[in-house]
């Protein structure tokens, strides 16, 4: 199994630009999670989906952030417009129907200049 | 407020020495408890988890953790640390009963001296 796949691994952009982060969960998993990791705030859950439906987006910082899961094998996290304070590592994780364990991708390191 | 606390931000131990990383949670009931490890530039990997039953759980890489209800703690231990254990360790709780919505502690960075 390839594990959770995230792309790109690194993204450098300028303030005001749109950023799209992508995630392919492990095949057969039906829950998908987006996290943000910063030195100041640690690991924060942004949003999670179950069977492609957003269940809890209370962690999404503001309207500039949006996430979609059009099908069971793909999800995006979009930031528009991006700001320097969005610089962080963004992780995607997925878990199987029986729940419990989340499997994390390698993360996308985002730098907004 | 419900929270997870890892009191030690950074710990250094000598290779071969024993290790204990502390984790405390603040919650009325017993949550689902997890320990994850993150190597530099990598995602998080599950070491072990506790849902119910035996309060001493065994994980991968020789790690174990003990749930103590009276202390609201779930400390991670390893009898003999290897240089490859140097990483960041996160304690996490699922307060909603295995929904997958995890709250993470701030993490403890482990450095291993030769």
Short mmCIF file of C-alpha atoms in Angstrom, two decimals:
data_model
loop_
_atom_site.label_atom_id
_atom_site.label_comp_id
_atom_site.label_asym_id
_atom_site.label_seq_id
_atom_site.Cartn_x
_atom_site.Cartn_y
_atom_site.Cartn_z
CA UNK A 1 0.00 0.00 0.00
CA UNK A 2 1.35 3.44 -0.90
CA UNK A 3 0.03 5.08 2.23
CA UNK A 4 -1.52 8.52 2.32
CA UNK A 5 -0.19 10.62 -0.54
CA UNK A 6 0.09 14.39 -0.34
CA UNK A 7 1.15 16.85 -2.98
CA UNK A 8 3.03 19.00 -3.29
CA UNK A 9 5.56 18.21 -0.57
CA UNK A 10 6.76 21.79 -0.54
CA UNK A 11 5.02 24.95 -1.70
CA UNK A 12 6.37 28.47 -1.69
CA UNK A 13 4.02 31.21 -2.73
CA UNK A 14 3.47 34.91 -2.34
CA UNK A 15 0.90 36.55 -0.17
CA UNK A 16 -2.45 36.85 -1.91
CA UNK A 17 -2.00 33.83 -4.13
CA UNK A 18 -4.29 30.83 -4.11
CA UNK A 19 -2.83 27.62 -2.74
CA UNK A 20 -4.26 24.15 -3.26
CA UNK A 21 -3.03 21.17 -1.28
CA UNK A 22 -3.96 17.68 -2.36
CA UNK A 23 -4.45 14.39 -0.58
CA UNK A 24 -5.10 10.83 -1.66
CA UNK A 25 -6.17 8.66 1.28
CA UNK A 26 -5.42 4.99 1.65
CA UNK A 27 -7.74 2.89 -0.47
CA UNK A 28 -10.67 1.58 1.56
CA UNK A 29 -10.43 4.27 4.22
CA UNK A 30 -13.60 6.28 4.68
CA UNK A 31 -12.48 9.06 7.00
CA UNK A 32 -10.10 11.84 6.04
CA UNK A 33 -8.57 14.51 8.23
CA UNK A 34 -6.69 17.74 7.51
CA UNK A 35 -4.29 19.04 10.17
CA UNK A 36 -2.03 22.06 10.42
CA UNK A 37 1.22 21.99 12.40
CA UNK A 38 3.04 25.11 13.56
CA UNK A 39 5.58 25.77 16.27
CA UNK A 40 3.22 28.12 18.06
CA UNK A 41 0.02 26.11 17.96
CA UNK A 42 1.21 22.53 17.50
CA UNK A 43 -1.05 20.11 15.64
CA UNK A 44 -4.55 21.38 14.98
CA UNK A 45 -7.40 19.53 13.34
CA UNK A 46 -8.85 21.72 10.61
CA UNK A 47 -11.61 19.55 9.19
CA UNK A 48 -12.57 15.94 8.79
CA UNK A 49 -14.72 14.01 6.37
CA UNK A 50 -16.56 10.75 6.73
CA UNK A 51 -17.73 9.03 3.54
CA UNK A 52 -16.81 12.20 1.63
CA UNK A 53 -19.08 14.37 3.79
CA UNK A 54 -17.59 17.13 5.98
CA UNK A 55 -18.41 16.24 9.57
CA UNK A 56 -16.62 18.90 11.57
CA UNK A 57 -15.01 22.02 10.15
CA UNK A 58 -14.84 23.93 13.40
CA UNK A 59 -11.07 24.01 13.19
CA UNK A 60 -10.96 25.84 9.87
CA UNK A 61 -9.40 29.18 10.76
CA UNK A 62 -11.47 31.45 8.55
CA UNK A 63 -13.28 31.79 5.28
CA UNK A 64 -10.06 31.89 3.34
CA UNK A 65 -9.78 28.16 3.98
CA UNK A 66 -11.96 25.60 2.22
CA UNK A 67 -11.80 21.84 1.81
CA UNK A 68 -13.50 19.45 -0.53
CA UNK A 69 -13.71 15.73 -0.97
CA UNK A 70 -15.34 15.06 -4.34
CA UNK A 71 -14.78 11.31 -4.10
CA UNK A 72 -13.38 8.67 -1.79
CA UNK A 73 -9.88 8.89 -3.21
CA UNK A 74 -9.21 12.62 -3.33
CA UNK A 75 -9.42 15.70 -1.17
CA UNK A 76 -8.20 19.27 -1.48
CA UNK A 77 -7.50 22.03 0.99
CA UNK A 78 -7.54 25.47 -0.56
CA UNK A 79 -6.36 28.78 0.85
CA UNK A 80 -7.46 31.89 -1.01
CA UNK A 81 -5.95 34.39 -0.56
CA UNK A 82 -2.93 33.08 1.29
CA UNK A 83 -1.20 35.06 4.04
CA UNK A 84 2.23 34.68 5.67
CA UNK A 85 0.61 33.42 8.88
CA UNK A 86 -0.68 30.42 6.93
CA UNK A 87 2.89 29.13 6.68
CA UNK A 88 2.89 25.70 8.29
CA UNK A 89 3.06 22.00 7.58
CA UNK A 90 -0.29 20.63 6.52
CA UNK A 91 -0.98 16.96 7.12
CA UNK A 92 -3.64 14.74 5.70
CA UNK A 93 -4.62 11.54 7.48
CA UNK A 94 -7.09 8.78 6.78
CA UNK A 95 -8.65 6.02 8.83
CA UNK A 96 -10.55 2.83 7.99
CA UNK A 97 -14.24 2.19 8.65
CA UNK A 98 -13.49 0.46 11.92
CA UNK A 99 -12.09 3.76 13.14
CA UNK A 100 -9.34 4.09 15.74
CA UNK A 101 -6.04 4.48 13.92
CA UNK A 102 -5.25 7.45 11.70
CA UNK A 103 -2.57 7.07 9.06
CA UNK A 104 -0.73 10.27 8.27
CA UNK A 105 0.74 11.47 5.02
CA UNK A 106 4.21 13.04 4.84
CA UNK A 107 2.79 16.55 4.91
CA UNK A 108 3.03 19.64 2.72
CA UNK A 109 5.31 22.39 3.95
CA UNK A 110 3.74 25.70 2.92
CA UNK A 111 5.67 28.94 2.98
CA UNK A 112 3.81 32.15 2.18
CA UNK A 113 6.12 35.09 1.57
CA UNK B 1 -11.52 23.23 28.84
CA UNK B 2 -10.64 19.80 27.57
CA UNK B 3 -6.92 19.55 26.91
CA UNK B 4 -3.86 17.38 26.57
CA UNK B 5 -0.65 18.38 28.32
CA UNK B 6 2.83 17.14 27.70
CA UNK B 7 4.84 18.89 30.42
CA UNK B 8 8.25 18.22 28.90
CA UNK B 9 9.00 20.09 25.71
CA UNK B 10 12.45 18.59 25.32
CA UNK B 11 14.12 15.55 26.89
CA UNK B 12 17.64 14.24 26.46
CA UNK B 13 18.60 10.71 27.48
CA UNK B 14 21.64 8.57 26.92
CA UNK B 15 21.43 5.61 24.60
CA UNK B 16 20.51 2.53 26.61
CA UNK B 17 18.87 4.51 29.37
CA UNK B 18 15.21 4.22 30.24
CA UNK B 19 12.66 6.75 29.05
CA UNK B 20 9.39 8.10 30.32
CA UNK B 21 7.39 10.78 28.51
CA UNK B 22 4.52 12.32 30.39
CA UNK B 23 1.01 13.00 29.19
CA UNK B 24 -1.94 14.32 31.15
CA UNK B 25 -5.43 14.99 29.92
CA UNK B 26 -8.25 17.06 31.23
CA UNK B 27 -11.61 15.44 30.63
CA UNK B 28 -14.46 14.13 32.74
CA UNK B 29 -14.59 10.64 31.31
CA UNK B 30 -11.92 8.26 30.04
CA UNK B 31 -11.07 9.21 26.50
CA UNK B 32 -9.43 7.11 23.85
CA UNK B 33 -5.68 7.68 24.20
CA UNK B 34 -2.88 7.54 21.67
CA UNK B 35 0.84 8.07 21.33
CA UNK B 36 2.30 9.05 17.96
CA UNK B 37 5.91 9.55 16.89
CA UNK B 38 7.11 11.99 14.24
CA UNK B 39 10.57 11.68 12.75
CA UNK B 40 12.04 14.80 11.11
CA UNK B 41 10.33 15.62 7.84
CA UNK B 42 7.88 12.78 8.24
CA UNK B 43 4.24 12.33 9.10
CA UNK B 44 3.03 10.86 12.36
CA UNK B 45 3.14 7.15 13.09
CA UNK B 46 1.00 5.45 15.72
CA UNK B 47 3.00 3.85 18.53
CA UNK B 48 0.14 2.56 20.66
CA UNK B 49 -3.39 3.24 21.81
CA UNK B 50 -5.66 2.63 24.77
CA UNK B 51 -9.42 2.24 24.58
CA UNK B 52 -10.31 0.05 27.56
CA UNK B 53 -9.22 -3.04 29.48
CA UNK B 54 -5.66 -3.65 30.62
CA UNK B 55 -4.21 -0.30 31.58
CA UNK B 56 -0.71 -1.25 30.41
CA UNK B 57 -0.55 -1.32 26.64
CA UNK B 58 2.26 -2.46 24.43
CA UNK B 59 3.16 -0.73 21.21
CA UNK B 60 5.62 -0.91 18.39
CA UNK B 61 9.37 -0.36 18.68
CA UNK B 62 9.45 -1.58 22.28
CA UNK B 63 7.29 1.20 23.68
CA UNK B 64 4.59 0.78 26.30
CA UNK B 65 2.23 3.16 28.06
CA UNK B 66 0.22 2.99 31.24
CA UNK B 67 -3.16 4.57 31.75
CA UNK B 68 -3.73 5.84 35.28
CA UNK B 69 -7.27 7.06 35.77
CA UNK B 70 -6.58 8.58 39.19
CA UNK B 71 -3.85 10.77 37.72
CA UNK B 72 -5.48 11.38 34.32
CA UNK B 73 -2.20 10.29 32.82
CA UNK B 74 -1.01 8.13 29.95
CA UNK B 75 2.78 8.11 30.17
CA UNK B 76 4.93 6.51 27.51
CA UNK B 77 7.90 4.36 28.53
CA UNK B 78 10.74 2.44 27.01
CA UNK B 79 13.26 0.42 29.06
CA UNK B 80 16.25 1.06 26.82
CA UNK B 81 16.39 3.89 24.31
CA UNK B 82 18.08 3.51 20.93
CA UNK B 83 19.60 6.35 18.93
CA UNK B 84 16.90 5.83 16.30
CA UNK B 85 14.24 6.78 18.85
CA UNK B 86 15.23 10.43 18.56
CA UNK B 87 12.07 12.12 17.30
CA UNK B 88 9.09 14.12 18.45
CA UNK B 89 6.41 12.32 20.42
CA UNK B 90 2.78 13.35 20.60
CA UNK B 91 0.11 12.26 23.00
CA UNK B 92 -3.43 12.53 21.66
CA UNK B 93 -6.95 11.94 22.88
CA UNK B 94 -10.22 11.25 21.16
CA UNK B 95 -12.77 12.82 23.45
CA UNK B 96 -15.79 11.82 21.44
CA UNK B 97 -15.36 8.10 21.72
CA UNK B 98 -13.47 6.81 18.73
CA UNK B 99 -14.75 9.40 16.27
CA UNK B 100 -11.28 10.06 15.05
CA UNK B 101 -11.36 13.68 16.15
CA UNK B 102 -8.02 13.84 17.94
CA UNK B 103 -6.66 16.55 20.18
CA UNK B 104 -2.88 16.52 20.32
CA UNK B 105 -0.50 17.61 23.02
CA UNK B 106 2.25 20.06 22.15
CA UNK B 107 4.77 17.28 21.71
CA UNK B 108 8.01 16.24 23.41
CA UNK B 109 11.25 16.26 21.47
CA UNK B 110 13.53 13.40 22.42
CA UNK B 111 17.25 13.69 21.91
CA UNK B 112 19.43 10.61 22.41
CA UNK B 113 23.06 11.01 23.43
CA UNK B 114 25.59 8.40 22.31
#
